[in-house]
Coordinates of C-alpha atoms in Angstrom, one line a residue:
X1 CA 115.6 59.0 113.8
X2 CA 113.1 56.8 115.9
X3 CA 113.1 55.5 119.1
X4 CA 113.1 51.6 118.6
X5 CA 111.2 49.7 121.3
X6 CA 110.2 46.2 121.2
X7 CA 106.6 45.4 120.2
X8 CA 104.5 48.1 118.0
X9 CA 105.5 51.8 118.1
X10 CA 103.2 54.2 116.3
X11 CA 106.0 57.0 116.4
X12 CA 108.5 54.4 115.0
X13 CA 106.1 53.0 112.4
X14 CA 105.1 56.8 111.5
X15 CA 108.7 57.3 111.0
X16 CA 109.3 54.5 108.9
X17 CA 106.4 55.5 106.4
X18 CA 108.2 58.4 105.6
X19 CA 111.5 56.9 105.0
X20 CA 110.1 54.2 103.2
X21 CA 107.8 56.7 101.2
X22 CA 110.4 59.1 100.3
X23 CA 113.0 56.0 99.4
X24 CA 110.5 54.9 97.0
X25 CA 110.9 58.4 95.2
X26 CA 114.5 58.3 94.6
X27 CA 115.6 59.6 98.2
X28 CA 119.1 58.3 99.9
X29 CA 117.2 57.7 103.1
X30 CA 119.1 56.1 106.2
X31 CA 117.7 54.8 109.4
X32 CA 119.0 55.5 112.8
X33 CA 117.4 53.9 115.8
X34 CA 117.8 54.9 119.0
X35 CA 117.8 52.3 122.1
X36 CA 115.0 51.8 124.5
X37 CA 114.1 49.8 127.7
X38 CA 111.9 46.7 126.7
X39 CA 108.7 47.8 128.2
X40 CA 106.6 45.0 127.3
X41 CA 108.7 43.1 130.1
X42 CA 108.0 43.5 133.6
X43 CA 112.0 42.9 133.9
X44 CA 112.3 46.2 132.8
X45 CA 111.8 48.0 136.0
X46 CA 115.2 46.8 137.4
X47 CA 118.2 48.8 137.7
X48 CA 120.4 46.3 135.6
X49 CA 118.2 47.0 132.1
X50 CA 118.8 50.9 132.8
X51 CA 122.4 50.4 133.1
X52 CA 122.6 48.5 130.4
X53 CA 120.2 51.2 128.3
X54 CA 122.4 54.0 129.3
X55 CA 125.5 52.2 127.8
X56 CA 123.6 51.6 124.4
X57 CA 123.0 54.8 124.5
X58 CA 126.5 56.0 124.4
X59 CA 127.6 54.4 122.3
X60 CA 124.7 55.4 119.9
X61 CA 125.9 59.1 120.3
X62 CA 129.2 57.6 119.5
X63 CA 128.2 56.2 116.2
X64 CA 126.3 59.8 115.3
X65 CA 129.2 62.0 116.1
X66 CA 131.1 59.6 113.4
X67 CA 128.1 60.0 111.0
X68 CA 128.3 63.8 111.5
X69 CA 132.1 64.0 110.0
X70 CA 131.9 60.9 107.6
X71 CA 128.5 60.9 106.3
X72 CA 126.7 64.3 106.9
X73 CA 123.2 64.7 105.6
X74 CA 121.3 67.0 103.8
X75 CA 118.2 66.7 106.1
X76 CA 117.8 65.2 109.3
X77 CA 114.4 64.1 110.5
X78 CA 113.6 62.8 114.4
X79 CA 110.2 61.4 115.2
X80 CA 110.8 62.7 118.7
X81 CA 110.0 61.3 122.2
X82 CA 108.2 63.0 124.6
X83 CA 109.4 61.5 128.2
X84 CA 112.2 63.3 129.7
X85 CA 114.9 60.9 129.2
X86 CA 113.5 60.3 125.7
X87 CA 114.3 63.9 124.8
X88 CA 117.7 64.0 126.2
X89 CA 118.4 60.8 124.1
X90 CA 116.8 61.7 121.2
X91 CA 118.0 65.5 121.7
X92 CA 121.6 65.0 122.5
X93 CA 121.7 62.5 119.2
X94 CA 120.2 65.2 117.2
X95 CA 122.4 68.3 118.3
X96 CA 125.5 65.8 117.6
X97 CA 124.2 65.5 114.0
X98 CA 122.9 68.9 113.3
X99 CA 124.4 71.6 115.7
X100 CA 126.2 74.4 113.7
X101 CA 125.4 72.6 110.2
X102 CA 125.0 75.4 107.7
X103 CA 122.6 74.7 104.8
X104 CA 121.3 71.3 106.6
X105 CA 117.8 70.9 107.4
X106 CA 116.7 69.6 110.6
X107 CA 113.1 68.3 111.4
X108 CA 111.5 67.1 114.8
X109 CA 108.2 65.5 114.3
X110 CA 105.9 64.8 117.1
X111 CA 103.6 62.3 116.3
X112 CA 102.2 61.7 120.0
X113 CA 100.5 64.0 122.1
X114 CA 102.1 64.0 125.5
X115 CA 103.5 67.4 125.2
X116 CA 99.7 68.6 125.4
X117 CA 99.9 68.3 129.3
X118 CA 103.3 70.0 129.8
X119 CA 103.2 73.5 131.6
X120 CA 105.4 76.2 130.2
X121 CA 107.9 75.6 133.0
X122 CA 107.8 72.1 133.0
X123 CA 111.5 70.9 132.3
X124 CA 110.4 68.8 129.6
X125 CA 109.1 72.1 128.0
X126 CA 112.3 73.7 128.5
X127 CA 114.2 71.1 126.7
X128 CA 112.0 70.8 124.0
X129 CA 111.8 74.6 123.4
X130 CA 115.8 74.6 123.3
X131 CA 115.7 71.6 120.6
X132 CA 113.2 73.7 118.4
X133 CA 115.6 76.5 118.4
X134 CA 118.2 74.2 116.9
X135 CA 115.4 72.8 114.6
X136 CA 114.5 73.9 110.9
X137 CA 110.8 73.3 111.9
X138 CA 108.6 71.0 113.9
X139 CA 105.7 68.7 112.6
X140 CA 102.7 68.2 114.3
X141 CA 99.6 66.0 113.0
X142 CA 96.6 68.8 113.8
X143 CA 95.9 72.1 114.4
X144 CA 95.1 71.7 118.1
X145 CA 98.6 70.3 118.8
X146 CA 99.9 73.5 116.7
X147 CA 98.3 75.7 118.9
X148 CA 99.0 73.8 121.8
X149 CA 103.1 74.1 121.1
X150 CA 102.8 77.5 120.0
X151 CA 101.4 78.0 123.4
X152 CA 104.5 76.4 125.0
X153 CA 106.6 78.7 123.7
X154 CA 107.5 77.2 120.0
X155 CA 107.5 80.1 117.4
X156 CA 104.7 79.6 115.2
X157 CA 106.2 80.1 112.3
X158 CA 108.4 76.8 112.6
X159 CA 105.4 74.8 113.4
X160 CA 103.9 72.9 110.6
X161 CA 101.3 70.3 110.3
X162 CA 101.4 67.0 108.5
X163 CA 98.4 64.6 109.2
X164 CA 99.7 60.8 109.7
X165 CA 99.0 58.0 106.9
X166 CA 99.3 54.5 107.2
X167 CA 100.4 51.6 104.8
X168 CA 97.1 49.9 104.9
X169 CA 95.9 48.8 101.3
X170 CA 93.2 50.5 100.2
X171 CA 90.3 48.1 99.8
X172 CA 88.0 48.4 96.7
X173 CA 84.8 50.1 96.7
X174 CA 83.3 47.0 95.7
X175 CA 85.0 44.6 98.3
X176 CA 83.8 47.2 101.3
X177 CA 80.0 47.0 99.8
X178 CA 80.1 43.1 99.6
X179 CA 82.0 42.8 103.0
X180 CA 79.3 45.0 104.8
X181 CA 75.9 43.8 103.0
X182 CA 77.1 40.0 103.6
X183 CA 74.0 37.9 104.8
X184 CA 75.5 35.0 106.2
X185 CA 78.0 34.3 109.0
X186 CA 78.5 36.2 112.3
X187 CA 79.1 40.0 112.2
X188 CA 82.9 40.6 112.9
X189 CA 84.1 43.0 115.4
X190 CA 87.8 43.6 115.9
X191 CA 90.0 45.7 118.5
X192 CA 93.6 46.3 116.8
X193 CA 96.1 48.5 119.2
X194 CA 98.4 48.0 121.7
X195 CA 96.8 46.5 125.0
X196 CA 97.4 49.5 127.4
X197 CA 94.3 49.9 129.7
X198 CA 93.2 54.2 129.2
X199 CA 93.5 52.9 124.9
X200 CA 90.2 51.1 126.0
X201 CA 90.5 47.5 125.3
X202 CA 89.1 46.4 129.3
X203 CA 85.7 48.7 127.7
X204 CA 85.7 46.8 124.6
X205 CA 86.0 43.7 126.5
X206 CA 83.4 44.2 129.4
X207 CA 81.0 45.6 126.4
X208 CA 81.3 42.3 124.7
X209 CA 80.3 41.0 127.9
X210 CA 77.0 43.1 127.7
X211 CA 76.4 42.3 124.1
X212 CA 76.7 38.3 124.9
X213 CA 73.8 38.1 127.2
X214 CA 71.4 40.1 124.5
X215 CA 70.0 38.2 121.7
X216 CA 70.8 39.4 118.6
X217 CA 72.8 38.3 115.2
X218 CA 75.8 36.1 116.2
X219 CA 79.2 37.9 116.7
X220 CA 82.5 37.0 116.0
X221 CA 84.8 39.2 118.1
X222 CA 89.1 39.7 118.5
X223 CA 91.0 41.4 120.6
X224 CA 94.4 41.9 118.8
X225 CA 97.3 43.4 120.5
X226 CA 100.0 42.8 123.0
X227 CA 100.3 44.0 126.4
X228 CA 102.6 47.0 126.7
X229 CA 103.5 48.1 130.2
X230 CA 102.8 52.1 130.4
X231 CA 102.5 54.9 133.2
X232 CA 99.0 55.1 131.7
X233 CA 97.9 51.4 132.4
X234 CA 95.9 50.2 135.6
X235 CA 97.1 46.6 135.9
X236 CA 101.3 47.8 136.2
X237 CA 102.2 44.3 135.3
X238 CA 102.1 42.5 132.3
X239 CA 101.1 39.4 134.1
X240 CA 98.0 41.0 135.9
X241 CA 96.7 42.1 132.5
X242 CA 96.9 38.9 131.2
X243 CA 95.1 37.1 133.8
X244 CA 92.4 39.9 133.8
X245 CA 91.9 39.1 129.8
X246 CA 91.9 35.7 130.0
X247 CA 89.2 36.1 132.7
X248 CA 87.2 38.2 130.8
X249 CA 87.6 36.2 127.8
X250 CA 86.4 32.7 129.5
X251 CA 83.3 35.0 130.7
X252 CA 82.6 36.0 127.1
X253 CA 83.1 32.4 125.7
X254 CA 80.2 30.7 128.4
X255 CA 77.5 32.2 126.1
X256 CA 76.6 31.4 122.8
X257 CA 76.4 34.5 120.8
X258 CA 79.9 35.3 120.7
X259 CA 83.1 33.8 119.8
X260 CA 85.9 35.6 120.8
X261 CA 89.7 35.4 120.9
X262 CA 92.6 37.3 121.8
X263 CA 95.6 37.4 119.2
X264 CA 98.7 38.8 120.8
X265 CA 99.7 41.3 118.1
X266 CA 99.7 41.2 114.4
X267 CA 101.6 42.7 111.3
X268 CA 101.7 42.5 107.3
X269 CA 99.3 40.4 105.6
X270 CA 98.2 39.1 109.1
X271 CA 96.8 42.4 110.3
X272 CA 95.4 43.4 107.3
X273 CA 93.6 40.1 106.5
X274 CA 92.0 40.8 109.7
X275 CA 90.9 44.4 108.8
X276 CA 89.6 43.2 105.3
X277 CA 87.2 40.8 107.2
X278 CA 86.2 43.2 109.7
X279 CA 82.9 44.5 109.8
X280 CA 82.7 47.1 113.1
X281 CA 86.0 48.1 114.4
X282 CA 86.3 49.9 117.8
X283 CA 88.8 51.7 119.3
X284 CA 87.1 53.3 122.8
X285 CA 90.3 55.1 123.5
X286 CA 91.1 57.8 126.3
X287 CA 94.7 57.2 126.0
X288 CA 96.4 60.3 127.6
X289 CA 98.9 61.1 125.0
X290 CA 96.8 59.8 121.6
X291 CA 97.3 62.1 118.7
X292 CA 96.0 60.2 115.5
X293 CA 95.8 56.6 116.1
X294 CA 97.3 54.7 112.9
X295 CA 94.6 51.9 113.8
X296 CA 91.7 54.3 112.9
X297 CA 93.8 55.1 109.7
X298 CA 94.1 51.2 108.8
X299 CA 90.5 50.7 109.6
X300 CA 89.1 53.7 107.4
X301 CA 91.2 52.1 104.3
X302 CA 90.1 48.7 105.0
X303 CA 86.2 49.8 105.0
X304 CA 85.6 49.1 108.5
X305 CA 82.6 50.8 110.3
X306 CA 84.2 52.9 112.8
X307 CA 83.3 52.9 116.9
X308 CA 86.1 55.8 118.9
X309 CA 86.4 58.6 120.8
X310 CA 86.5 62.2 119.8
X311 CA 90.1 62.7 122.0
X312 CA 92.9 64.8 120.6
X313 CA 93.4 64.7 117.1
X314 CA 91.1 62.0 116.0
X315 CA 88.5 64.8 114.8
X316 CA 90.8 65.4 112.2
X317 CA 90.6 61.9 110.7
X318 CA 87.0 61.5 111.3
X319 CA 85.0 64.7 111.8
X320 CA 81.9 64.7 113.9
X321 CA 79.9 66.1 111.8
X322 CA 80.9 64.4 108.6
X323 CA 78.9 60.7 109.3
X324 CA 82.1 58.8 108.8
X325 CA 82.1 57.0 112.3
X326 CA 80.2 56.3 115.8
X327 CA 82.1 59.2 117.9
X328 CA 81.7 58.4 121.8
X329 CA 82.6 61.1 124.6
X330 CA 82.0 58.8 127.3
X331 CA 83.0 55.1 126.5
X332 CA 81.7 52.9 129.1
X333 CA 81.0 49.4 128.4
X334 CA 77.2 50.0 128.2
X335 CA 77.8 53.0 125.3
X336 CA 80.0 51.3 123.4
X337 CA 77.8 47.7 123.4
X338 CA 75.0 50.2 122.5
X339 CA 76.8 51.7 119.5
X340 CA 78.3 48.4 118.5
X341 CA 74.6 46.4 118.5
X342 CA 73.2 49.1 116.4
X343 CA 75.5 48.7 113.5
X344 CA 75.4 45.0 114.1
X345 CA 71.6 45.2 113.4
X346 CA 72.0 47.5 110.6
X347 CA 74.0 46.7 107.8
X348 CA 73.5 49.7 105.4
X349 CA 74.4 51.9 108.7
X350 CA 77.9 50.2 108.7
X351 CA 77.7 50.4 104.9
X352 CA 77.6 54.1 105.0
X353 CA 80.1 54.9 107.4
X354 CA 82.4 52.4 106.2
X355 CA 82.1 54.0 102.6
X356 CA 82.5 57.4 103.9
X357 CA 85.7 56.4 105.9
X358 CA 87.3 55.1 103.4
X359 CA 86.4 57.9 100.8
X360 CA 88.2 60.3 103.4
X361 CA 91.2 57.9 103.9
X362 CA 91.5 58.1 99.9
X363 CA 91.0 61.7 99.9
X364 CA 93.4 63.2 102.3
X365 CA 95.2 60.3 104.3
X366 CA 96.8 57.8 102.0
X367 CA 100.3 57.1 101.6
X368 CA 100.8 59.2 98.2
X369 CA 99.3 62.5 99.8
X370 CA 101.2 62.0 102.9
X371 CA 104.8 61.6 101.1
X372 CA 104.0 64.5 98.6
X373 CA 103.4 66.7 101.8
X374 CA 106.8 65.6 103.1
X375 CA 108.5 66.6 99.9
X376 CA 106.4 70.0 99.7
X377 CA 107.6 70.6 103.4
X378 CA 111.4 69.6 102.5
X379 CA 111.5 72.0 99.5
X380 CA 109.8 74.6 101.2
X381 CA 111.8 74.6 104.3
X382 CA 115.2 73.6 102.2
X383 CA 114.9 76.8 100.4
X384 CA 114.9 79.0 103.4
X385 CA 117.8 77.4 105.4

């Protein structure tokens, strides 16, 4: 089960990777998508969309009740939301399917990091503790999250760590070397993520403005992502964000050094083509609910030199002492521009970081290792249920 919002959702993507991977190994997996508001639209703020959502959620609960008795599952997997309304929607669905069923395995997976800001007495924490008591185990993506969840009152023995993965194809080492050492054409920069201000896309564009006025090798920069309404966004309205982006692109485009364009989201082959051509991947995120961005895993697999931050569980993917990325503690336009400029001017440094990140992805975070971890987890908790 997972929430199914319009546009990209890291939580949904993580759930689908588990479902697809297990299905490829012969598991009989069935998806159960939970309705959400369309937060990509300004109209989602009205009362009518919320009433429509409530009706759809009640319909979902009725479907879950039918499934419980007609097609009971041996394993139930919930990619759990972390807002109060999401916890209620997901939690009731989860309990309808699992409560009181002996011998079944029920797993709650937390892919985001919103819970790290909860206090012990927070209503969301109390709701989640109740759900966790009715689950066989709860999974998180890093040790820091495990410790935080235990501090919120979830029994430590019920918490397991399963790091994220991505479905990006692993670019061959020879292709990475060829890409990063090519001497003709512009150096290609890429931001690829949801367009939420705290994800860092304004910092990226402001850094491009600074780079545009410096002398140096020519650059081709891409901003790829859809605008997403979020409480962690400074613009508030999609229309305001769109105006700001176009103004920033126009300012960058007035110079001769950088060619820049905005792609309002990419998926599948289009996304992987962008990544496979990218020299430097930039994600200066300070997103309060960040965990392990799938975009970083995709950039690792694609042989990109990465510029990002060290918040949340990103150090699990890109440890500071492993020389696999440029980690910026204070991602301002100036610090990001300086980090990018260094990599633009030093292809061997780009290559070193790109190869190290690719190798780390292949060794620890590739899809096969991820599904192995889930199969081991299900086997382990299944024996104890």
